[in-house]
Amino acid sequence: MQQINQNSSGELKQAIFSQKRYLKQAMFFSVIVNLMIIAPSLYMLEVYDRVVNSRNYTTLAMLTLGVVGVYIILQVLDWARSSVLYNASVGFNNKIADRIFNCTCFVNLRKNKNLGTQPLNDLRTVRSFMSSPPMLHLMDAPLTIIFLFIVFYIDVYLGVLSLVSSFLQMGIAFLTEKLTKNTLAEANKSANKAKIYATNSLRNAEVIEALGMQGRIFDKWTEYQNKLLANQAEASDNNGGLSAIAKFIQMVSSSMIMGVGCWLVLEGLFHSNPGVIIIASIFGGRVTQPLVQLISGWKNIVNARAAYQRLDNLLSNVPAEPKHMKLPAPLGKLTVENIYAAAPGTNQNIAILQGINFEVPAGQTLAIIGPSASGKSSLAQVLVGAWLPNSGKVRLDGAEIQSWDKSDLGEHMGYLPQDIELFEGSIAENIARFQLPVDMQKVEKITQQIGIDEFIKSLPDGYETDVGDGGSYLSGGQRQRIALARALYGDPKLVILDEPNSNLDEVGEAALAETLKTLKEQKSTLVLITHRPSLLQIADYLLVMANGRMQMFGKTAEVIAALQQKAAQQQQLTQK
């Protein structure tokens, strides 16, 4: 991404606040749960004070039934609180997940940044945190003020002791934050780099195996892992030591309250029921307990906060797309107006495409030829809207292509990229572009049209055959023909095919030629990027590119004649 925008978009906060009904319920349950936790201590006091002195079995039975009832209610409320927070996390996910997914796609595509799935992992981290134990401890923390007031009400000295313990715990929390923040952030970066590196490397496992690169790839991956482990070890040591100190202070403060209370009784400075000292000790422990638990789970808090900040920065840098007006189905007229474009994420002053202008009437076929690195595939990505031009416009039936709603435009467009990727799922799902339920009638129609229906039916699971990650279970030619079927699914009006015959055998070439003829008969506008002269015979228009610029454009016969004349002139000059 470009420089991080420090201004919050507010979308994450709104998504969380949209679940305030659940959060209020959880907070209400937290108040009751925390107050009911003193039930065991009250039971103990009553047993020693009433039952032991009175030797009354009925009182013992009633007190026991009462405390068991409290235990049941306590566990039910604790379960209800966790359930409510889980519902809040699911609601939050449903509110913001599609926006984050779209932002992730946008950044990976338009910014040329390999974020991988980090934003989706960050969403899972924030969602999981909302129903995690540290979240419960955060909700318990404000209630310590109530317990602190109760201890002060019992005795000022005991209250001051509890307050000092609280300040010590807060100091440890601040120190924990300071010592672990940067190391955990670096650990997260190293973990993400290691994951992305491993994922990208293993996509080329056959190259690694063939060239004996396992050791070198492992060493590179180990660099990231060592940084991760070193940072995690440092953060763990700091957090573990401070957590132990926090627990020590909690245990000492509870005992100290008991001891100071007894001293006050012995000195005659405490005139209430001496048994209240036990209650003060319990409440004093409750003052510091949530803080101790927060310090113990500080790593989760820091990770969730970092994930939240990354998501907030992502949403701030990728504003939501405005609602597009629904346009009528296109006829297929393609107009390109003075396009200048650079690769996403690179220096935008260095344009790969420079001054591209042409128009293809609806239902006509354009072939684009030129040497390697002439900008043909870059132009294809501009035509489908994957790249945003620096200047100029691409229009479909006169409407700028960026003004179309992507979902609507996708129904009328077919695209076969040069680097073919299928998605994990069945053949039928891939061809149908994962529209559910799959319209098998349309799927079979297009596979019959391009001549792969027999091949698919010969597979053990037919159309339900899993293609594997990226189509790894299929050959290059099979992937290309299935991707071609996906591009032509639904009879699109604009079809852009980048080297559609690069992996095809003679049978596939013949089937492709028939398919292209059918597209012309259906009046689909077709853009063909090719190196093979055999496909030029069906083209109505021909565009010749070199170094990102148009060299020639016009009717196919006229351009070919001009190319032949130019070649003849060059040959004459060479002979002289």
Short mmCIF file of N, CA and C in Angstrom, two decimals, residues 22-181:
data_model
loop_
_atom_site.label_atom_id
_atom_site.label_comp_id
_atom_site.label_asym_id
_atom_site.label_seq_id
_atom_site.Cartn_x
_atom_site.Cartn_y
_atom_site.Cartn_z
N TYR A 22 -25.65 -6.76 22.07
CA TYR A 22 -25.00 -7.92 22.68
C TYR A 22 -23.98 -7.49 23.73
N LEU A 23 -23.25 -6.42 23.44
CA LEU A 23 -22.22 -5.96 24.37
C LEU A 23 -22.83 -5.47 25.68
N LYS A 24 -23.98 -4.82 25.59
CA LYS A 24 -24.66 -4.37 26.81
C LYS A 24 -25.13 -5.57 27.64
N GLN A 25 -25.64 -6.58 26.95
CA GLN A 25 -26.08 -7.79 27.66
C GLN A 25 -24.89 -8.45 28.36
N ALA A 26 -23.76 -8.54 27.65
CA ALA A 26 -22.57 -9.16 28.24
C ALA A 26 -22.09 -8.37 29.45
N MET A 27 -22.15 -7.04 29.37
CA MET A 27 -21.72 -6.21 30.50
C MET A 27 -22.64 -6.39 31.69
N PHE A 28 -23.93 -6.51 31.42
CA PHE A 28 -24.91 -6.73 32.50
C PHE A 28 -24.64 -8.07 33.18
N PHE A 29 -24.38 -9.09 32.38
CA PHE A 29 -24.05 -10.40 32.96
C PHE A 29 -22.75 -10.34 33.76
N SER A 30 -21.79 -9.54 33.28
CA SER A 30 -20.51 -9.43 33.98
C SER A 30 -20.70 -8.85 35.38
N VAL A 31 -21.56 -7.84 35.50
CA VAL A 31 -21.81 -7.24 36.81
C VAL A 31 -22.36 -8.28 37.77
N ILE A 32 -23.36 -9.03 37.30
CA ILE A 32 -23.98 -10.04 38.17
C ILE A 32 -23.00 -11.15 38.52
N VAL A 33 -22.25 -11.62 37.52
CA VAL A 33 -21.28 -12.70 37.75
C VAL A 33 -20.25 -12.28 38.79
N ASN A 34 -19.72 -11.07 38.66
CA ASN A 34 -18.70 -10.60 39.59
C ASN A 34 -19.24 -10.45 41.01
N LEU A 35 -20.48 -10.02 41.13
CA LEU A 35 -21.07 -9.88 42.47
C LEU A 35 -21.35 -11.25 43.09
N MET A 36 -21.71 -12.21 42.24
CA MET A 36 -22.06 -13.53 42.76
C MET A 36 -20.83 -14.37 43.11
N ILE A 37 -19.64 -13.92 42.66
CA ILE A 37 -18.43 -14.69 42.94
C ILE A 37 -18.11 -14.73 44.43
N ILE A 38 -18.64 -13.78 45.17
CA ILE A 38 -18.36 -13.76 46.63
C ILE A 38 -19.21 -14.78 47.38
N ALA A 39 -20.11 -15.46 46.67
CA ALA A 39 -21.01 -16.41 47.32
C ALA A 39 -20.27 -17.48 48.14
N PRO A 40 -19.20 -18.11 47.62
CA PRO A 40 -18.49 -19.13 48.42
C PRO A 40 -17.96 -18.58 49.74
N SER A 41 -17.45 -17.37 49.72
CA SER A 41 -16.90 -16.78 50.94
C SER A 41 -18.02 -16.47 51.95
N LEU A 42 -19.13 -15.95 51.44
CA LEU A 42 -20.26 -15.68 52.33
C LEU A 42 -20.80 -16.98 52.93
N TYR A 43 -20.81 -18.02 52.11
CA TYR A 43 -21.25 -19.33 52.60
C TYR A 43 -20.34 -19.80 53.74
N MET A 44 -19.03 -19.64 53.52
CA MET A 44 -18.08 -20.04 54.54
C MET A 44 -18.29 -19.25 55.84
N LEU A 45 -18.50 -17.96 55.73
CA LEU A 45 -18.70 -17.12 56.91
C LEU A 45 -19.96 -17.52 57.66
N GLU A 46 -21.03 -17.74 56.90
CA GLU A 46 -22.30 -18.10 57.53
C GLU A 46 -22.21 -19.47 58.21
N VAL A 47 -21.50 -20.40 57.56
CA VAL A 47 -21.35 -21.73 58.17
C VAL A 47 -20.61 -21.63 59.50
N TYR A 48 -19.51 -20.93 59.51
CA TYR A 48 -18.73 -20.80 60.76
C TYR A 48 -19.45 -19.94 61.80
N ASP A 49 -20.19 -18.95 61.35
CA ASP A 49 -20.84 -18.03 62.29
C ASP A 49 -22.15 -18.58 62.83
N ARG A 50 -22.94 -19.19 61.98
CA ARG A 50 -24.29 -19.63 62.39
C ARG A 50 -24.35 -21.12 62.68
N VAL A 51 -23.91 -21.92 61.70
CA VAL A 51 -24.11 -23.36 61.82
C VAL A 51 -23.25 -23.96 62.92
N VAL A 52 -21.96 -23.61 62.95
CA VAL A 52 -21.06 -24.18 63.96
C VAL A 52 -21.51 -23.80 65.36
N ASN A 53 -21.95 -22.57 65.53
CA ASN A 53 -22.39 -22.12 66.87
C ASN A 53 -23.75 -22.68 67.25
N SER A 54 -24.67 -22.71 66.26
CA SER A 54 -26.05 -23.15 66.58
C SER A 54 -26.23 -24.66 66.42
N ARG A 55 -25.30 -25.32 65.66
CA ARG A 55 -25.41 -26.75 65.36
C ARG A 55 -26.77 -27.09 64.76
N ASN A 56 -27.27 -26.20 63.89
CA ASN A 56 -28.59 -26.36 63.28
C ASN A 56 -28.42 -26.95 61.88
N TYR A 57 -28.93 -28.18 61.71
CA TYR A 57 -28.80 -28.87 60.43
C TYR A 57 -29.66 -28.21 59.34
N THR A 58 -30.80 -27.69 59.74
CA THR A 58 -31.69 -27.05 58.76
C THR A 58 -31.01 -25.82 58.15
N THR A 59 -30.37 -25.03 59.00
CA THR A 59 -29.66 -23.84 58.50
C THR A 59 -28.55 -24.25 57.53
N LEU A 60 -27.82 -25.33 57.89
CA LEU A 60 -26.75 -25.82 57.01
C LEU A 60 -27.31 -26.25 55.66
N ALA A 61 -28.45 -26.98 55.71
CA ALA A 61 -29.06 -27.46 54.46
C ALA A 61 -29.52 -26.30 53.59
N MET A 62 -30.16 -25.31 54.21
CA MET A 62 -30.66 -24.17 53.43
C MET A 62 -29.51 -23.36 52.84
N LEU A 63 -28.47 -23.14 53.66
CA LEU A 63 -27.31 -22.40 53.15
C LEU A 63 -26.65 -23.15 52.00
N THR A 64 -26.55 -24.47 52.12
CA THR A 64 -25.93 -25.28 51.07
C THR A 64 -26.75 -25.24 49.80
N LEU A 65 -28.08 -25.41 49.94
CA LEU A 65 -28.96 -25.32 48.76
C LEU A 65 -28.83 -23.94 48.10
N GLY A 66 -28.77 -22.91 48.95
CA GLY A 66 -28.67 -21.54 48.42
C GLY A 66 -27.39 -21.35 47.63
N VAL A 67 -26.25 -21.82 48.19
CA VAL A 67 -24.99 -21.60 47.50
C VAL A 67 -24.91 -22.46 46.24
N VAL A 68 -25.48 -23.68 46.26
CA VAL A 68 -25.51 -24.50 45.05
C VAL A 68 -26.35 -23.81 43.97
N GLY A 69 -27.47 -23.23 44.38
CA GLY A 69 -28.30 -22.49 43.43
C GLY A 69 -27.55 -21.32 42.81
N VAL A 70 -26.77 -20.64 43.67
CA VAL A 70 -25.96 -19.52 43.17
C VAL A 70 -24.92 -20.03 42.17
N TYR A 71 -24.30 -21.18 42.48
CA TYR A 71 -23.32 -21.76 41.56
C TYR A 71 -23.95 -22.05 40.19
N ILE A 72 -25.15 -22.61 40.23
CA ILE A 72 -25.84 -22.95 38.97
C ILE A 72 -26.11 -21.68 38.16
N ILE A 73 -26.65 -20.67 38.85
CA ILE A 73 -26.94 -19.40 38.17
C ILE A 73 -25.65 -18.78 37.64
N LEU A 74 -24.60 -18.85 38.44
CA LEU A 74 -23.32 -18.28 38.05
C LEU A 74 -22.79 -18.91 36.77
N GLN A 75 -22.86 -20.24 36.70
CA GLN A 75 -22.35 -20.93 35.50
C GLN A 75 -23.23 -20.65 34.29
N VAL A 76 -24.55 -20.57 34.51
CA VAL A 76 -25.46 -20.26 33.40
C VAL A 76 -25.18 -18.86 32.87
N LEU A 77 -25.01 -17.90 33.79
CA LEU A 77 -24.74 -16.53 33.36
C LEU A 77 -23.37 -16.42 32.67
N ASP A 78 -22.39 -17.17 33.19
CA ASP A 78 -21.07 -17.15 32.56
C ASP A 78 -21.13 -17.73 31.16
N TRP A 79 -21.89 -18.82 31.00
CA TRP A 79 -22.09 -19.40 29.67
C TRP A 79 -22.85 -18.41 28.78
N ALA A 80 -23.88 -17.77 29.34
CA ALA A 80 -24.67 -16.82 28.56
C ALA A 80 -23.81 -15.64 28.11
N ARG A 81 -22.92 -15.19 29.00
CA ARG A 81 -22.05 -14.07 28.65
C ARG A 81 -21.13 -14.45 27.49
N SER A 82 -20.54 -15.63 27.54
CA SER A 82 -19.68 -16.09 26.46
C SER A 82 -20.47 -16.24 25.16
N SER A 83 -21.69 -16.76 25.27
CA SER A 83 -22.53 -16.96 24.09
C SER A 83 -22.92 -15.63 23.45
N VAL A 84 -23.24 -14.65 24.29
CA VAL A 84 -23.62 -13.33 23.79
C VAL A 84 -22.43 -12.68 23.07
N LEU A 85 -21.24 -12.79 23.66
CA LEU A 85 -20.06 -12.22 23.02
C LEU A 85 -19.74 -12.94 21.70
N TYR A 86 -19.98 -14.25 21.66
CA TYR A 86 -19.77 -14.98 20.40
C TYR A 86 -20.74 -14.47 19.34
N ASN A 87 -22.00 -14.25 19.72
CA ASN A 87 -22.97 -13.70 18.76
C ASN A 87 -22.54 -12.32 18.28
N ALA A 88 -21.97 -11.52 19.21
CA ALA A 88 -21.47 -10.20 18.83
C ALA A 88 -20.33 -10.32 17.82
N SER A 89 -19.44 -11.29 18.03
CA SER A 89 -18.31 -11.46 17.11
C SER A 89 -18.79 -11.91 15.73
N VAL A 90 -19.80 -12.78 15.70
CA VAL A 90 -20.34 -13.23 14.41
C VAL A 90 -21.04 -12.07 13.69
N GLY A 91 -21.81 -11.27 14.46
CA GLY A 91 -22.46 -10.11 13.86
C GLY A 91 -21.46 -9.11 13.32
N PHE A 92 -20.38 -8.88 14.07
CA PHE A 92 -19.31 -7.99 13.61
C PHE A 92 -18.69 -8.52 12.31
N ASN A 93 -18.43 -9.82 12.27
CA ASN A 93 -17.86 -10.43 11.07
C ASN A 93 -18.78 -10.26 9.87
N ASN A 94 -20.06 -10.52 10.06
CA ASN A 94 -21.01 -10.40 8.95
C ASN A 94 -21.14 -8.96 8.46
N LYS A 95 -20.92 -8.02 9.37
CA LYS A 95 -21.06 -6.61 9.03
C LYS A 95 -19.91 -6.09 8.18
N ILE A 96 -18.70 -6.61 8.41
CA ILE A 96 -17.50 -6.00 7.81
C ILE A 96 -16.72 -6.95 6.91
N ALA A 97 -17.03 -8.24 6.94
CA ALA A 97 -16.20 -9.23 6.23
C ALA A 97 -16.12 -8.98 4.73
N ASP A 98 -17.25 -8.68 4.09
CA ASP A 98 -17.23 -8.48 2.64
C ASP A 98 -16.41 -7.25 2.26
N ARG A 99 -16.47 -6.22 3.09
CA ARG A 99 -15.69 -5.00 2.83
C ARG A 99 -14.20 -5.29 2.93
N ILE A 100 -13.79 -6.04 3.94
CA ILE A 100 -12.37 -6.37 4.10
C ILE A 100 -11.90 -7.29 2.98
N PHE A 101 -12.73 -8.23 2.59
CA PHE A 101 -12.37 -9.13 1.49
C PHE A 101 -12.15 -8.33 0.20
N ASN A 102 -13.07 -7.39 -0.08
CA ASN A 102 -12.94 -6.58 -1.29
C ASN A 102 -11.69 -5.70 -1.23
N CYS A 103 -11.40 -5.15 -0.05
CA CYS A 103 -10.19 -4.33 0.11
C CYS A 103 -8.93 -5.17 -0.12
N THR A 104 -8.94 -6.39 0.38
CA THR A 104 -7.79 -7.27 0.19
C THR A 104 -7.56 -7.55 -1.29
N CYS A 105 -8.64 -7.84 -2.00
CA CYS A 105 -8.53 -8.07 -3.45
C CYS A 105 -8.01 -6.83 -4.15
N PHE A 106 -8.54 -5.67 -3.75
CA PHE A 106 -8.16 -4.40 -4.39
C PHE A 106 -6.67 -4.14 -4.22
N VAL A 107 -6.17 -4.28 -2.98
CA VAL A 107 -4.75 -3.98 -2.72
C VAL A 107 -3.85 -4.96 -3.44
N ASN A 108 -4.19 -6.26 -3.41
CA ASN A 108 -3.37 -7.25 -4.10
C ASN A 108 -3.35 -7.02 -5.60
N LEU A 109 -4.46 -6.50 -6.13
CA LEU A 109 -4.58 -6.30 -7.58
C LEU A 109 -4.05 -4.94 -8.01
N ARG A 110 -4.56 -3.87 -7.39
CA ARG A 110 -4.29 -2.52 -7.87
C ARG A 110 -3.01 -1.92 -7.31
N LYS A 111 -2.65 -2.28 -6.09
CA LYS A 111 -1.47 -1.69 -5.46
C LYS A 111 -0.21 -2.53 -5.69
N ASN A 112 -0.39 -3.70 -6.31
CA ASN A 112 0.74 -4.60 -6.55
C ASN A 112 1.45 -4.95 -5.24
N LYS A 113 0.65 -5.08 -4.17
CA LYS A 113 1.18 -5.44 -2.87
C LYS A 113 0.74 -6.85 -2.54
N ASN A 114 1.70 -7.69 -2.19
CA ASN A 114 1.37 -9.07 -1.89
C ASN A 114 0.96 -9.19 -0.42
N LEU A 115 -0.25 -8.73 -0.11
CA LEU A 115 -0.75 -8.86 1.25
C LEU A 115 -1.10 -10.29 1.59
N GLY A 116 -1.32 -11.09 0.56
CA GLY A 116 -1.77 -12.45 0.82
C GLY A 116 -3.12 -12.41 1.52
N THR A 117 -3.26 -13.24 2.54
CA THR A 117 -4.51 -13.31 3.29
C THR A 117 -4.40 -12.63 4.66
N GLN A 118 -3.38 -11.76 4.83
CA GLN A 118 -3.19 -11.15 6.14
C GLN A 118 -4.42 -10.40 6.64
N PRO A 119 -5.08 -9.56 5.82
CA PRO A 119 -6.27 -8.88 6.33
C PRO A 119 -7.37 -9.85 6.78
N LEU A 120 -7.51 -10.96 6.08
CA LEU A 120 -8.52 -11.95 6.48
C LEU A 120 -8.11 -12.62 7.79
N ASN A 121 -6.80 -12.86 7.95
CA ASN A 121 -6.31 -13.39 9.23
C ASN A 121 -6.52 -12.37 10.35
N ASP A 122 -6.30 -11.09 10.02
CA ASP A 122 -6.52 -10.03 11.02
C ASP A 122 -7.99 -9.97 11.43
N LEU A 123 -8.88 -10.14 10.47
CA LEU A 123 -10.30 -10.15 10.78
C LEU A 123 -10.63 -11.30 11.72
N ARG A 124 -10.05 -12.46 11.45
CA ARG A 124 -10.28 -13.61 12.32
C ARG A 124 -9.73 -13.35 13.72
N THR A 125 -8.58 -12.67 13.81
CA THR A 125 -7.98 -12.35 15.11
C THR A 125 -8.90 -11.44 15.92
N VAL A 126 -9.40 -10.38 15.29
CA VAL A 126 -10.29 -9.45 15.99
C VAL A 126 -11.59 -10.14 16.37
N ARG A 127 -12.14 -10.93 15.44
CA ARG A 127 -13.39 -11.63 15.71
C ARG A 127 -13.23 -12.61 16.87
N SER A 128 -12.13 -13.36 16.87
CA SER A 128 -11.90 -14.33 17.95
C SER A 128 -11.68 -13.63 19.28
N PHE A 129 -11.01 -12.49 19.25
CA PHE A 129 -10.74 -11.76 20.49
C PHE A 129 -12.03 -11.30 21.16
N MET A 130 -13.04 -10.96 20.34
CA MET A 130 -14.28 -10.44 20.90
C MET A 130 -14.99 -11.44 21.81
N SER A 131 -14.71 -12.71 21.65
CA SER A 131 -15.34 -13.73 22.51
C SER A 131 -14.31 -14.53 23.30
N SER A 132 -13.11 -13.96 23.46
CA SER A 132 -12.03 -14.66 24.15
C SER A 132 -11.98 -14.29 25.63
N PRO A 133 -11.28 -15.08 26.47
CA PRO A 133 -11.13 -14.75 27.89
C PRO A 133 -10.58 -13.35 28.15
N PRO A 134 -9.55 -12.86 27.39
CA PRO A 134 -9.08 -11.49 27.64
C PRO A 134 -10.19 -10.45 27.48
N MET A 135 -11.12 -10.70 26.55
CA MET A 135 -12.24 -9.76 26.39
C MET A 135 -13.12 -9.77 27.64
N LEU A 136 -13.33 -10.95 28.22
CA LEU A 136 -14.10 -11.04 29.47
C LEU A 136 -13.38 -10.31 30.59
N HIS A 137 -12.06 -10.41 30.63
CA HIS A 137 -11.30 -9.72 31.68
C HIS A 137 -11.38 -8.20 31.49
N LEU A 138 -11.40 -7.76 30.22
CA LEU A 138 -11.55 -6.33 29.96
C LEU A 138 -12.90 -5.83 30.45
N MET A 139 -13.93 -6.65 30.31
CA MET A 139 -15.26 -6.25 30.79
C MET A 139 -15.33 -6.28 32.31
N ASP A 140 -14.51 -7.15 32.92
CA ASP A 140 -14.49 -7.22 34.39
C ASP A 140 -13.72 -6.06 35.01
N ALA A 141 -12.73 -5.51 34.26
CA ALA A 141 -11.83 -4.50 34.82
C ALA A 141 -12.56 -3.28 35.39
N PRO A 142 -13.56 -2.70 34.68
CA PRO A 142 -14.23 -1.52 35.25
C PRO A 142 -14.95 -1.81 36.58
N LEU A 143 -15.32 -3.08 36.80
CA LEU A 143 -16.04 -3.42 38.03
C LEU A 143 -15.14 -3.39 39.25
N THR A 144 -13.82 -3.33 39.01
CA THR A 144 -12.91 -3.25 40.15
C THR A 144 -13.14 -1.98 40.97
N ILE A 145 -13.66 -0.95 40.29
CA ILE A 145 -13.96 0.31 41.01
C ILE A 145 -15.03 0.06 42.07
N ILE A 146 -16.03 -0.77 41.73
CA ILE A 146 -17.08 -1.07 42.70
C ILE A 146 -16.49 -1.81 43.90
N PHE A 147 -15.65 -2.81 43.62
CA PHE A 147 -15.04 -3.56 44.72
C PHE A 147 -14.15 -2.67 45.56
N LEU A 148 -13.47 -1.72 44.91
CA LEU A 148 -12.58 -0.82 45.64
C LEU A 148 -13.39 0.07 46.59
N PHE A 149 -14.53 0.55 46.14
CA PHE A 149 -15.40 1.37 47.01
C PHE A 149 -15.91 0.55 48.20
N ILE A 150 -16.20 -0.73 47.95
CA ILE A 150 -16.69 -1.58 49.05
C ILE A 150 -15.60 -1.76 50.10
N VAL A 151 -14.35 -1.98 49.64
CA VAL A 151 -13.24 -2.14 50.59
C VAL A 151 -13.03 -0.84 51.36
N PHE A 152 -13.11 0.30 50.69
CA PHE A 152 -12.98 1.59 51.38
C PHE A 152 -14.12 1.78 52.39
N TYR A 153 -15.30 1.30 52.04
CA TYR A 153 -16.44 1.41 52.95
C TYR A 153 -16.20 0.57 54.21
N ILE A 154 -15.59 -0.61 54.04
CA ILE A 154 -15.29 -1.46 55.19
C ILE A 154 -14.25 -0.80 56.08
N ASP A 155 -13.16 -0.30 55.43
CA ASP A 155 -12.14 0.39 56.22
C ASP A 155 -11.22 1.16 55.27
N VAL A 156 -10.88 2.38 55.67
CA VAL A 156 -10.06 3.24 54.82
C VAL A 156 -8.67 2.66 54.64
N TYR A 157 -8.09 2.13 55.72
CA TYR A 157 -6.74 1.57 55.62
C TYR A 157 -6.70 0.42 54.62
N LEU A 158 -7.72 -0.45 54.70
CA LEU A 158 -7.76 -1.59 53.77
C LEU A 158 -7.99 -1.10 52.34
N GLY A 159 -8.78 -0.04 52.20
CA GLY A 159 -9.02 0.54 50.88
C GLY A 159 -7.76 1.11 50.28
N VAL A 160 -6.97 1.81 51.10
CA VAL A 160 -5.72 2.38 50.61
C VAL A 160 -4.77 1.27 50.17
N LEU A 161 -4.73 0.18 50.95
CA LEU A 161 -3.86 -0.95 50.59
C LEU A 161 -4.29 -1.55 49.25
N SER A 162 -5.61 -1.68 49.04
CA SER A 162 -6.11 -2.21 47.76
C SER A 162 -5.79 -1.25 46.62
N LEU A 163 -5.92 0.04 46.90
CA LEU A 163 -5.64 1.05 45.86
C LEU A 163 -4.17 1.01 45.45
N VAL A 164 -3.27 0.89 46.45
CA VAL A 164 -1.84 0.80 46.14
C VAL A 164 -1.55 -0.43 45.28
N SER A 165 -2.18 -1.55 45.63
CA SER A 165 -1.99 -2.78 44.84
C SER A 165 -2.47 -2.58 43.41
N SER A 166 -3.59 -1.85 43.27
CA SER A 166 -4.12 -1.61 41.92
C SER A 166 -3.16 -0.76 41.11
N PHE A 167 -2.61 0.28 41.74
CA PHE A 167 -1.66 1.13 41.01
C PHE A 167 -0.41 0.34 40.62
N LEU A 168 0.03 -0.55 41.48
CA LEU A 168 1.18 -1.39 41.14
C LEU A 168 0.87 -2.27 39.93
N GLN A 169 -0.34 -2.83 39.93
CA GLN A 169 -0.74 -3.69 38.80
C GLN A 169 -0.84 -2.89 37.51
N MET A 170 -1.38 -1.66 37.61
CA MET A 170 -1.47 -0.83 36.41
C MET A 170 -0.08 -0.45 35.91
N GLY A 171 0.84 -0.22 36.85
CA GLY A 171 2.21 0.07 36.45
C GLY A 171 2.84 -1.11 35.72
N ILE A 172 2.57 -2.31 36.21
CA ILE A 172 3.09 -3.51 35.54
C ILE A 172 2.46 -3.66 34.15
N ALA A 173 1.14 -3.35 34.05
CA ALA A 173 0.48 -3.41 32.75
C ALA A 173 1.11 -2.43 31.77
N PHE A 174 1.40 -1.22 32.23
CA PHE A 174 2.04 -0.21 31.38
C PHE A 174 3.42 -0.69 30.95
N LEU A 175 4.17 -1.26 31.89
CA LEU A 175 5.51 -1.75 31.58
C LEU A 175 5.45 -2.92 30.60
N THR A 176 4.46 -3.78 30.78
CA THR A 176 4.27 -4.91 29.85
C THR A 176 4.01 -4.41 28.44
N GLU A 177 3.16 -3.40 28.36
CA GLU A 177 2.85 -2.81 27.05
C GLU A 177 4.11 -2.25 26.40
N LYS A 178 4.90 -1.53 27.18
CA LYS A 178 6.09 -0.88 26.64
C LYS A 178 7.13 -1.90 26.19
N LEU A 179 7.28 -2.98 26.95
CA LEU A 179 8.33 -3.96 26.65
C LEU A 179 7.95 -4.95 25.55
N THR A 180 6.67 -5.15 25.32
CA THR A 180 6.25 -6.19 24.38
C THR A 180 5.66 -5.65 23.08
N LYS A 181 5.29 -4.39 23.05
CA LYS A 181 4.59 -3.85 21.87
C LYS A 181 5.41 -4.02 20.60
#
